[in-house]
Short mmCIF file of C-alpha atoms in Angstrom, two decimals:
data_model
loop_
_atom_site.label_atom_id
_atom_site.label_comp_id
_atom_site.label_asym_id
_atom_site.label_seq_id
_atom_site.Cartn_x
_atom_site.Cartn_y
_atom_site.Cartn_z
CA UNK A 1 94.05 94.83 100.38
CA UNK A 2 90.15 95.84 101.23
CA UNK A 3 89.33 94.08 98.18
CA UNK A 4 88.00 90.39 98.15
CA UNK A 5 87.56 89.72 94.39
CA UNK A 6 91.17 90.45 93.55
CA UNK A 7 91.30 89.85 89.64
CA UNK A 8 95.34 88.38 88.68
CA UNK A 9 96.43 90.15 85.33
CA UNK A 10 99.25 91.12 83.25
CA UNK A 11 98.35 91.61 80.01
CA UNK A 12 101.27 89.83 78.50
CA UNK A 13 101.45 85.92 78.51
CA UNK A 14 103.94 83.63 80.25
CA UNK A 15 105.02 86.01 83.06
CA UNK A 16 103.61 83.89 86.02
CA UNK A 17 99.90 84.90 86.48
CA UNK A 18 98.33 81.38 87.01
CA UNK A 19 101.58 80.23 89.07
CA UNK A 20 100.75 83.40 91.18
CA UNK A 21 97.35 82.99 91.35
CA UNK A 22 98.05 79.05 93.09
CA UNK A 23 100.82 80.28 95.17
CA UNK A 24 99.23 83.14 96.42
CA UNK A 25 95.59 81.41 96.66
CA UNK A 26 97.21 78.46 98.50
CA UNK A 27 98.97 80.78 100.59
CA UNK A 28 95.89 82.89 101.55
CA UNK A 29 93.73 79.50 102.26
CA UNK A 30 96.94 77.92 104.66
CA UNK A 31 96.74 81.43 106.30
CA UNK A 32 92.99 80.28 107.21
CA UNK A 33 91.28 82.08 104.59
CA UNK A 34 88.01 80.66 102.80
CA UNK A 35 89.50 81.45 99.37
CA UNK A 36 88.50 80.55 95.40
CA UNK A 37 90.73 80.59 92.88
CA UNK A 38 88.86 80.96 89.37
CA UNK A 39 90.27 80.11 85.54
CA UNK A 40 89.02 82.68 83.45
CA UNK A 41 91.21 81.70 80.67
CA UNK A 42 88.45 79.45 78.76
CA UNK A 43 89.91 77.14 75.86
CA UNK A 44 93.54 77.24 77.90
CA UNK A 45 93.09 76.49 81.39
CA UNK A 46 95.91 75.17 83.03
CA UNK A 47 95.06 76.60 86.90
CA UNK A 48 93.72 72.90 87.89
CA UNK A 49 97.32 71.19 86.32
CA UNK A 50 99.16 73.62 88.12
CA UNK A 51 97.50 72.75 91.55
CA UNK A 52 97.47 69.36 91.22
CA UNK A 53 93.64 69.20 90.69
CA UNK A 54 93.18 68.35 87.31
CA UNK A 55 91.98 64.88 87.89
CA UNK A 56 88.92 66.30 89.88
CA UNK A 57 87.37 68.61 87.36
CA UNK A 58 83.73 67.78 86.23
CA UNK A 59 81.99 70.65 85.96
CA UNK A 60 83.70 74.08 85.24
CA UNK A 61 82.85 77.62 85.16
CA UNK A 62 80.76 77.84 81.61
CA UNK A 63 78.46 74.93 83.04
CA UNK A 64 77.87 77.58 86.35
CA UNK A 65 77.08 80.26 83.25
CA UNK A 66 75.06 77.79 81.19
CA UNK A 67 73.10 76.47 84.34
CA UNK A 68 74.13 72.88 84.04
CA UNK A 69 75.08 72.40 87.32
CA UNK A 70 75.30 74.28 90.88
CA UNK A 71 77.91 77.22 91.30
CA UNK A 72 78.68 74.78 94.59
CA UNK A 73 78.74 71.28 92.20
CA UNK A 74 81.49 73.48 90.29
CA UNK A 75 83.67 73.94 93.40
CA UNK A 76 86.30 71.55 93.57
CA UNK A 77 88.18 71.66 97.24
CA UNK A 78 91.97 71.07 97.80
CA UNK A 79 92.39 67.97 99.86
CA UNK A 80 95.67 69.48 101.07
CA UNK A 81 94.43 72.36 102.60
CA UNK A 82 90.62 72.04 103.01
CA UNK A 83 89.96 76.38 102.73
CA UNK A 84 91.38 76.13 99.26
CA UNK A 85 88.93 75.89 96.82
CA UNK A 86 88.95 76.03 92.62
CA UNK A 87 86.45 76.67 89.62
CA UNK A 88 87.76 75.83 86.73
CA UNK A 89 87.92 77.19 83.36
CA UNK A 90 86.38 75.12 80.49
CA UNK A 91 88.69 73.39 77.96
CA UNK A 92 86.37 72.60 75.17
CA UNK A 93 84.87 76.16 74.41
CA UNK A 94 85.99 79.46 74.17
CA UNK A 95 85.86 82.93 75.10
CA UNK A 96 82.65 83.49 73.60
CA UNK A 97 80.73 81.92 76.14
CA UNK A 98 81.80 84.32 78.92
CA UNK A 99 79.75 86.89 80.01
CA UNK A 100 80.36 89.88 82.31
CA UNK A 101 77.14 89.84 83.94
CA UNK A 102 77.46 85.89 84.82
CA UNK A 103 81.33 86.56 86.02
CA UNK A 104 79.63 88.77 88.49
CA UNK A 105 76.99 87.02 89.51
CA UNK A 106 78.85 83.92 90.08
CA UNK A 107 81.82 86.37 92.39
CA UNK A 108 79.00 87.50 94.01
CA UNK A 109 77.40 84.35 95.18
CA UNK A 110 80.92 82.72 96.04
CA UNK A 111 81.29 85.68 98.46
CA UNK A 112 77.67 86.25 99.61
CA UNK A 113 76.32 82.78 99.59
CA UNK A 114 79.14 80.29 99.60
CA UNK A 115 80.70 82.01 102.46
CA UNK A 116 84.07 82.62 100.72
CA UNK A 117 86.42 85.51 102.34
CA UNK A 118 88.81 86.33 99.18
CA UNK A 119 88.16 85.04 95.84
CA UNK A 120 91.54 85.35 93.45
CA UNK A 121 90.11 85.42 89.48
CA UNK A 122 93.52 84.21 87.20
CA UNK A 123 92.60 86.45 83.70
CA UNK A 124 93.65 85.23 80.32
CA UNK A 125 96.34 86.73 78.82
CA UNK A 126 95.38 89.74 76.41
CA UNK A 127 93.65 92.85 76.64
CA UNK A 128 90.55 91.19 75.23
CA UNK A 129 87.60 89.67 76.17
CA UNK A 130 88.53 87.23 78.31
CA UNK A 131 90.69 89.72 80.41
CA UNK A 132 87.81 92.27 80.30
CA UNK A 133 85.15 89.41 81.59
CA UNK A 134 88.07 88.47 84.06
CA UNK A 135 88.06 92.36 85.34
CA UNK A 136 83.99 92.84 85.23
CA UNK A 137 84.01 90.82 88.87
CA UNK A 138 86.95 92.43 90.81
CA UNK A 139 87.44 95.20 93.22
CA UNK A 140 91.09 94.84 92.79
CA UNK A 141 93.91 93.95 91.10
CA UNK A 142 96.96 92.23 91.29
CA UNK A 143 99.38 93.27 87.67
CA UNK A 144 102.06 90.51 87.84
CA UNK A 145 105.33 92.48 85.66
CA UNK A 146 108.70 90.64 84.30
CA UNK A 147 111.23 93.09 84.60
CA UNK A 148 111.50 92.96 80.56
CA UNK A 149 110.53 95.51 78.10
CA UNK A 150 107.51 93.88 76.41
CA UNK A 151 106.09 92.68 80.08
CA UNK A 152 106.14 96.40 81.48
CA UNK A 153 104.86 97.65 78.06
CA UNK A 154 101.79 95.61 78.42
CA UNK A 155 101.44 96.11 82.12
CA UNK A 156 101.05 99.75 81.78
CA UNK A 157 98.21 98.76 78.94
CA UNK A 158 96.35 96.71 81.51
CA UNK A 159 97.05 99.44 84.59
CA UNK A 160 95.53 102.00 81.98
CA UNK A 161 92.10 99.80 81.60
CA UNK A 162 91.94 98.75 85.49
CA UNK A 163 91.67 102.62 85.85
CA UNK A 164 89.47 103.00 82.98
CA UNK A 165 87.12 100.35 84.64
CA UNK A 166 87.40 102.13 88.14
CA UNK A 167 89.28 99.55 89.70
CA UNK A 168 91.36 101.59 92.33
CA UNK A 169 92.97 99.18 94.26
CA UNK A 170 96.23 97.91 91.65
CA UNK A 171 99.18 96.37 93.48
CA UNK A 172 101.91 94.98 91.75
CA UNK A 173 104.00 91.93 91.80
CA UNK A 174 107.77 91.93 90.13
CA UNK A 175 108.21 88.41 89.12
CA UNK A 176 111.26 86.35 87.64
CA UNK A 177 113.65 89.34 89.30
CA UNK A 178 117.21 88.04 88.54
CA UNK A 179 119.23 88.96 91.33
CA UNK A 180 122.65 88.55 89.49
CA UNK A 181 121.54 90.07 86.16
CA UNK A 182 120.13 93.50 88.29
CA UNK A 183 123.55 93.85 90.09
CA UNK A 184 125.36 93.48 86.90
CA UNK A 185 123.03 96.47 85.66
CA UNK A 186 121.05 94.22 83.13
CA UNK A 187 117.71 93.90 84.40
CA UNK A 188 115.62 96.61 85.40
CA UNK A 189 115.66 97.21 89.41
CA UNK A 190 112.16 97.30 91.38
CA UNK A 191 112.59 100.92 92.17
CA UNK A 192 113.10 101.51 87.91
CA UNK A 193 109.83 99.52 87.55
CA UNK A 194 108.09 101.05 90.36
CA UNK A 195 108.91 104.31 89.00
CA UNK A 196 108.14 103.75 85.19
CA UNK A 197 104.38 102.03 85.73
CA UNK A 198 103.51 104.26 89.40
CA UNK A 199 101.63 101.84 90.80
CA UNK A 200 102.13 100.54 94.78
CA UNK A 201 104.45 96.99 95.01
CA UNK A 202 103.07 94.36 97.04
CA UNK A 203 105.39 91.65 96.10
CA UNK A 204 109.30 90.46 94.65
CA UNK A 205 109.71 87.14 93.28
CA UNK A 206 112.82 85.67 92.77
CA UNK A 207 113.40 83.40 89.77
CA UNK A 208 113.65 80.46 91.45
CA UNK A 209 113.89 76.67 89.51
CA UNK A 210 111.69 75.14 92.27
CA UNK A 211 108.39 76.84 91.09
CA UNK A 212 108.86 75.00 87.82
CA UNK A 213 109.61 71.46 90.27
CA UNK A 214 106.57 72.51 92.49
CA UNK A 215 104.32 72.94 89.18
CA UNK A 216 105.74 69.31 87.71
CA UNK A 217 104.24 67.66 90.74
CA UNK A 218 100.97 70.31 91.29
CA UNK A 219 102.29 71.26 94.57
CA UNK A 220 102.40 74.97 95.38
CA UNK A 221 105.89 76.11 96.11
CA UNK A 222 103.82 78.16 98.63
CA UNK A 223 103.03 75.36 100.84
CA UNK A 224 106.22 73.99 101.53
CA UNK A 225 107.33 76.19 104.60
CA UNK A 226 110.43 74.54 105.31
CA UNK A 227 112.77 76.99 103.12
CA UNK A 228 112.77 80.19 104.43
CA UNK A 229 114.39 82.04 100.88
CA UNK A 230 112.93 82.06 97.56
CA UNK A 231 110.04 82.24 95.85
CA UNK A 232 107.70 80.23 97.94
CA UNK A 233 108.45 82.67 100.59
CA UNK A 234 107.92 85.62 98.48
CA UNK A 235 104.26 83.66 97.74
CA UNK A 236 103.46 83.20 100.87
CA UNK A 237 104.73 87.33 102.01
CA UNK A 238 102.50 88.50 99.42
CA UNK A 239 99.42 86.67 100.79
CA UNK A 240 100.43 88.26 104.23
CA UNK A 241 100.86 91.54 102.46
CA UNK A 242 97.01 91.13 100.68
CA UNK A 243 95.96 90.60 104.65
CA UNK A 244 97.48 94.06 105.24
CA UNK A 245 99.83 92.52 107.45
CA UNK A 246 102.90 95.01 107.56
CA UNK A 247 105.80 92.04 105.73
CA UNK A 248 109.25 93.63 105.27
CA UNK A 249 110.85 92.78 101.77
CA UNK A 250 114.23 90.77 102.05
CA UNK A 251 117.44 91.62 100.19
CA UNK A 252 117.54 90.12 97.01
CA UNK A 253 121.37 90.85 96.44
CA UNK A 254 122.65 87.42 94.72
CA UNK A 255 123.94 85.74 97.81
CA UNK A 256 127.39 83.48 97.91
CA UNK A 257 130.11 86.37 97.57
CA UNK A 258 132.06 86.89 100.21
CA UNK A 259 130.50 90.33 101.67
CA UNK A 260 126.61 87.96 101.24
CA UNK A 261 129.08 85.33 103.41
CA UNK A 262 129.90 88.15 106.19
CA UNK A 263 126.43 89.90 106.15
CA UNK A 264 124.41 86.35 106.48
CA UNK A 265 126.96 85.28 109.10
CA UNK A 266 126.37 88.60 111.59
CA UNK A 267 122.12 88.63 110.95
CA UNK A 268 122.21 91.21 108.35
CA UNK A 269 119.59 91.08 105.40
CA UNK B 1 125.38 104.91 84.85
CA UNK B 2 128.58 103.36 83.30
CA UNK B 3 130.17 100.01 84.94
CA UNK B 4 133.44 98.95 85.32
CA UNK B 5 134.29 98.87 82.00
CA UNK B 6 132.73 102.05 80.44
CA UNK B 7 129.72 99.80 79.29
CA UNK B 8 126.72 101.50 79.58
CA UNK B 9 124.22 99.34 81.84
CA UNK B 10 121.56 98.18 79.65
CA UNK B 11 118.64 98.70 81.51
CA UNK B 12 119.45 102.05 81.78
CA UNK B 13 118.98 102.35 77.84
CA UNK B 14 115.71 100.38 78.66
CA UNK B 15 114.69 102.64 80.65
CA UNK B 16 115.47 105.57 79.12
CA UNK B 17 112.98 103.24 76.30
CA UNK B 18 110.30 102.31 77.91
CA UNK B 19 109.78 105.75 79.56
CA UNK B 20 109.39 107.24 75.88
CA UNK B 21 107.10 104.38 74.62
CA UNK B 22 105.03 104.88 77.30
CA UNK B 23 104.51 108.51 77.17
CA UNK B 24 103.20 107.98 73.61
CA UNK B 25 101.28 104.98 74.44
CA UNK B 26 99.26 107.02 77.05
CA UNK B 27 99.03 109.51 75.09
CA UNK B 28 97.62 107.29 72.09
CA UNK B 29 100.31 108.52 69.78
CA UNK B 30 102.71 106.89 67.36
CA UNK B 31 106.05 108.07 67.27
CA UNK B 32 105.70 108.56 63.42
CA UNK B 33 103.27 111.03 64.34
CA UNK B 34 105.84 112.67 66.81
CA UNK B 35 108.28 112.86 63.70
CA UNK B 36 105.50 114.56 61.51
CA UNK B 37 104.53 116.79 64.53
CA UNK B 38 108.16 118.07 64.79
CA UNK B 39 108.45 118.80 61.24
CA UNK B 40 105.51 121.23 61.23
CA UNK B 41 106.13 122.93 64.75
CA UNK B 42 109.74 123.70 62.99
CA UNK B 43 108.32 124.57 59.74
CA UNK B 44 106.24 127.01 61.34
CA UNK B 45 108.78 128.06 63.94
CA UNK B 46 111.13 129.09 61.48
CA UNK B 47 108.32 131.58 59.49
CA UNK B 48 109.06 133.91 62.51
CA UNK B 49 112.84 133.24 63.52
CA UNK B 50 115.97 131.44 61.87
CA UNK B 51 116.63 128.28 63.62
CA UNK B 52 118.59 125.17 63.13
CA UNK B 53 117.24 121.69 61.63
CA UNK B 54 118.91 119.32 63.54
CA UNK B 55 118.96 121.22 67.20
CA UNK B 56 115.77 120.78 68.70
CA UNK B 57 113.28 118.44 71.11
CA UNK B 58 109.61 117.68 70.88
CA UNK B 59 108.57 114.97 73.30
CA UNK B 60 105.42 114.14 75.52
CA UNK B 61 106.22 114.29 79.14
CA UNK B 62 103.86 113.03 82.01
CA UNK B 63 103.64 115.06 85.06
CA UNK B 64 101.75 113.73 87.70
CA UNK B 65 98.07 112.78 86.16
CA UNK B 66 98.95 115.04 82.75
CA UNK B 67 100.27 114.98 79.78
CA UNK B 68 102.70 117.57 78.63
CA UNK B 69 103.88 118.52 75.71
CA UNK B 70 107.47 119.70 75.47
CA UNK B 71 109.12 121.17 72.90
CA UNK B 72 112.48 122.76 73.12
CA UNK B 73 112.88 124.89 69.83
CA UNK B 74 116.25 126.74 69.82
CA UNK B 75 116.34 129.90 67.47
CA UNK B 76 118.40 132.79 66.63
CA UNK B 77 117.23 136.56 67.85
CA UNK B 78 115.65 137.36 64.46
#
């Protein structure tokens, strides 16, 4: 993607936007990218629990608004891999004291000043404020989709004000796919949701039970490069993909039957 | 469309769902409205030619960047 403030949406809650915005941030910054990873969701953050850096918050992104303290005091850097850098959201207001022209300013002067090359802005759920302040400061946009009815509903809602606020360049990410349940003809395929929202893929993530181990301990699955399948990997293709590197997508047919058995064992996908 | 044991796949019907709910979303109708809008287009309709209650189509359609209204309104040669 050409864009470097890449705002992480999806209108509806609980389909995976903060855990993408960590993966794919952590991803980026192992890939030797200077990257930030914002909380815009003010009252509920949970970006800093979910990389592990909740112990090191002081200052958050309404004291960079409110002027009491440095946007670089704010800046809290990942002692795992030293690019990786978070502002967090504040816990103890709400989304009243965002402001569009602030979220800009602040994207601005992580990019221009602070010497950042990608900064990845996680949005509150909603179509609201918070989402709209979230918006104000990208140049493009990542829509992270359950294939589910009420996810896609609301995804095509948020694609519909992305336009509406000029933001061209929308990729999306199909999150949670289920394998079993899409070759059993119960979940909605990529091409279906591809075709129903028109908007260009740049990622599949398998549901996979080791994001939700990787989140217990604040580790992003994304780091852990020794597994080659699953939804670390997926993480970590996507953050190749946003570096336009060309990343082929891997077969997500449910593996273990016996044709999965002969395709695995002569290279196949 | 059918599996192995004549059940229709389900996220065909979802499909087949969302598609419609999303035409009238972008189009910033309700499908109530779509109901009422069908009742007039058949009242007036059948002013000008006899045609059947329960035998036609009204539906919003997106082609490319558009919206299109479609309405397929069998009627008997008057």
């Amino acid at each position: 993607m050409n864009a470097k403030a890449i705002v992480v949406t999806s209108g509806k809650g609980g389909v995976g936007k903060t855990t993408t915005t960590a993966n794919v941030g952590a991803a980026l910054a192992r890939l030797g990218e200077r990257v930030c990873v914002i909380d815009t969701d003010v009252g509920l953050r949970n970006l800093d629990v979910v990389m592990g850096l909740e112990g090191r918050v002081v200052y958050d992104l309404i004291d960079v608004f409110e002027g009491r303290c440095k946007l670089r005091q704010a800046i809290i850097r990942d002692k795992r891999v030293d690019t990786l850098h978070l502002l967090a959201a504040s816990q103890t207001r709400d989304k009243s004291a965002l402001s569009e022209s602030r979220m800009k300013e602040t994207v601005r002067a992580l990019l221009d000043d602070e010497g950042f090359d990608r900064v990845l802005i996680d949005s509150p759920a909603g179509i609201e404020s918070g989402f709209q302040v979230a918006a104000s400061a990208a140049d493009g946009a990542v829509v992270v989709v359950n294939p589910e009815v009420s996810s896609v509903r609301d995804a095509d809602r948020i694609i519909g004000l992305l336009e509406a606020r000029e933001i061209n360049e929308v990729r999306l990410i199909i999150n949670r796919l289920r394998p079993a349940m899409v070759k059993r003809g119960d979940m909605l395929e990529v091409d279906d949701v591809l075709e129903i929202l028109g908007v260009k893929l740049i990622g599949i993530v398998p549901e996979d039970e080791k994001i939700l181990v990787s989140t217990n301990i604040g580790n992003p699955a994304s780091l852990d490069d020794t597994t080659k399948v699953g939804a670390g990997t997926a993480f970590r293709d996507i953050a190749r993909r946003i570096r336009c590197e060309e990343v082929p997508y891997p077969s997500y047919e449910p593996q273990g039957g016996f044709l999965a058995g002969l395709r695995r064992l002569f290279g196949g996908a | 469309m059918f599996g192995l044991f004549g059940r229709r796949k389900s996220k065909d019907k979802l499909k087949e769902r969302l598609k419609l709910v999303l035409s009238y979303d972008r189009a910033k109708l309700s499908a109530g409205n779509m109901e009422e809008l069908k009742r007039e287009l058949l009242s007036v309709i059948k002013k000008y030619f006899p045609a059947e209650d329960n035998d036609y189509d009204v539906k919003v359609e997106q082609h490319g960047d558009r919206m299109v209204l479609v309405a397929n309104l069998p009627v008997q040669a008057p």
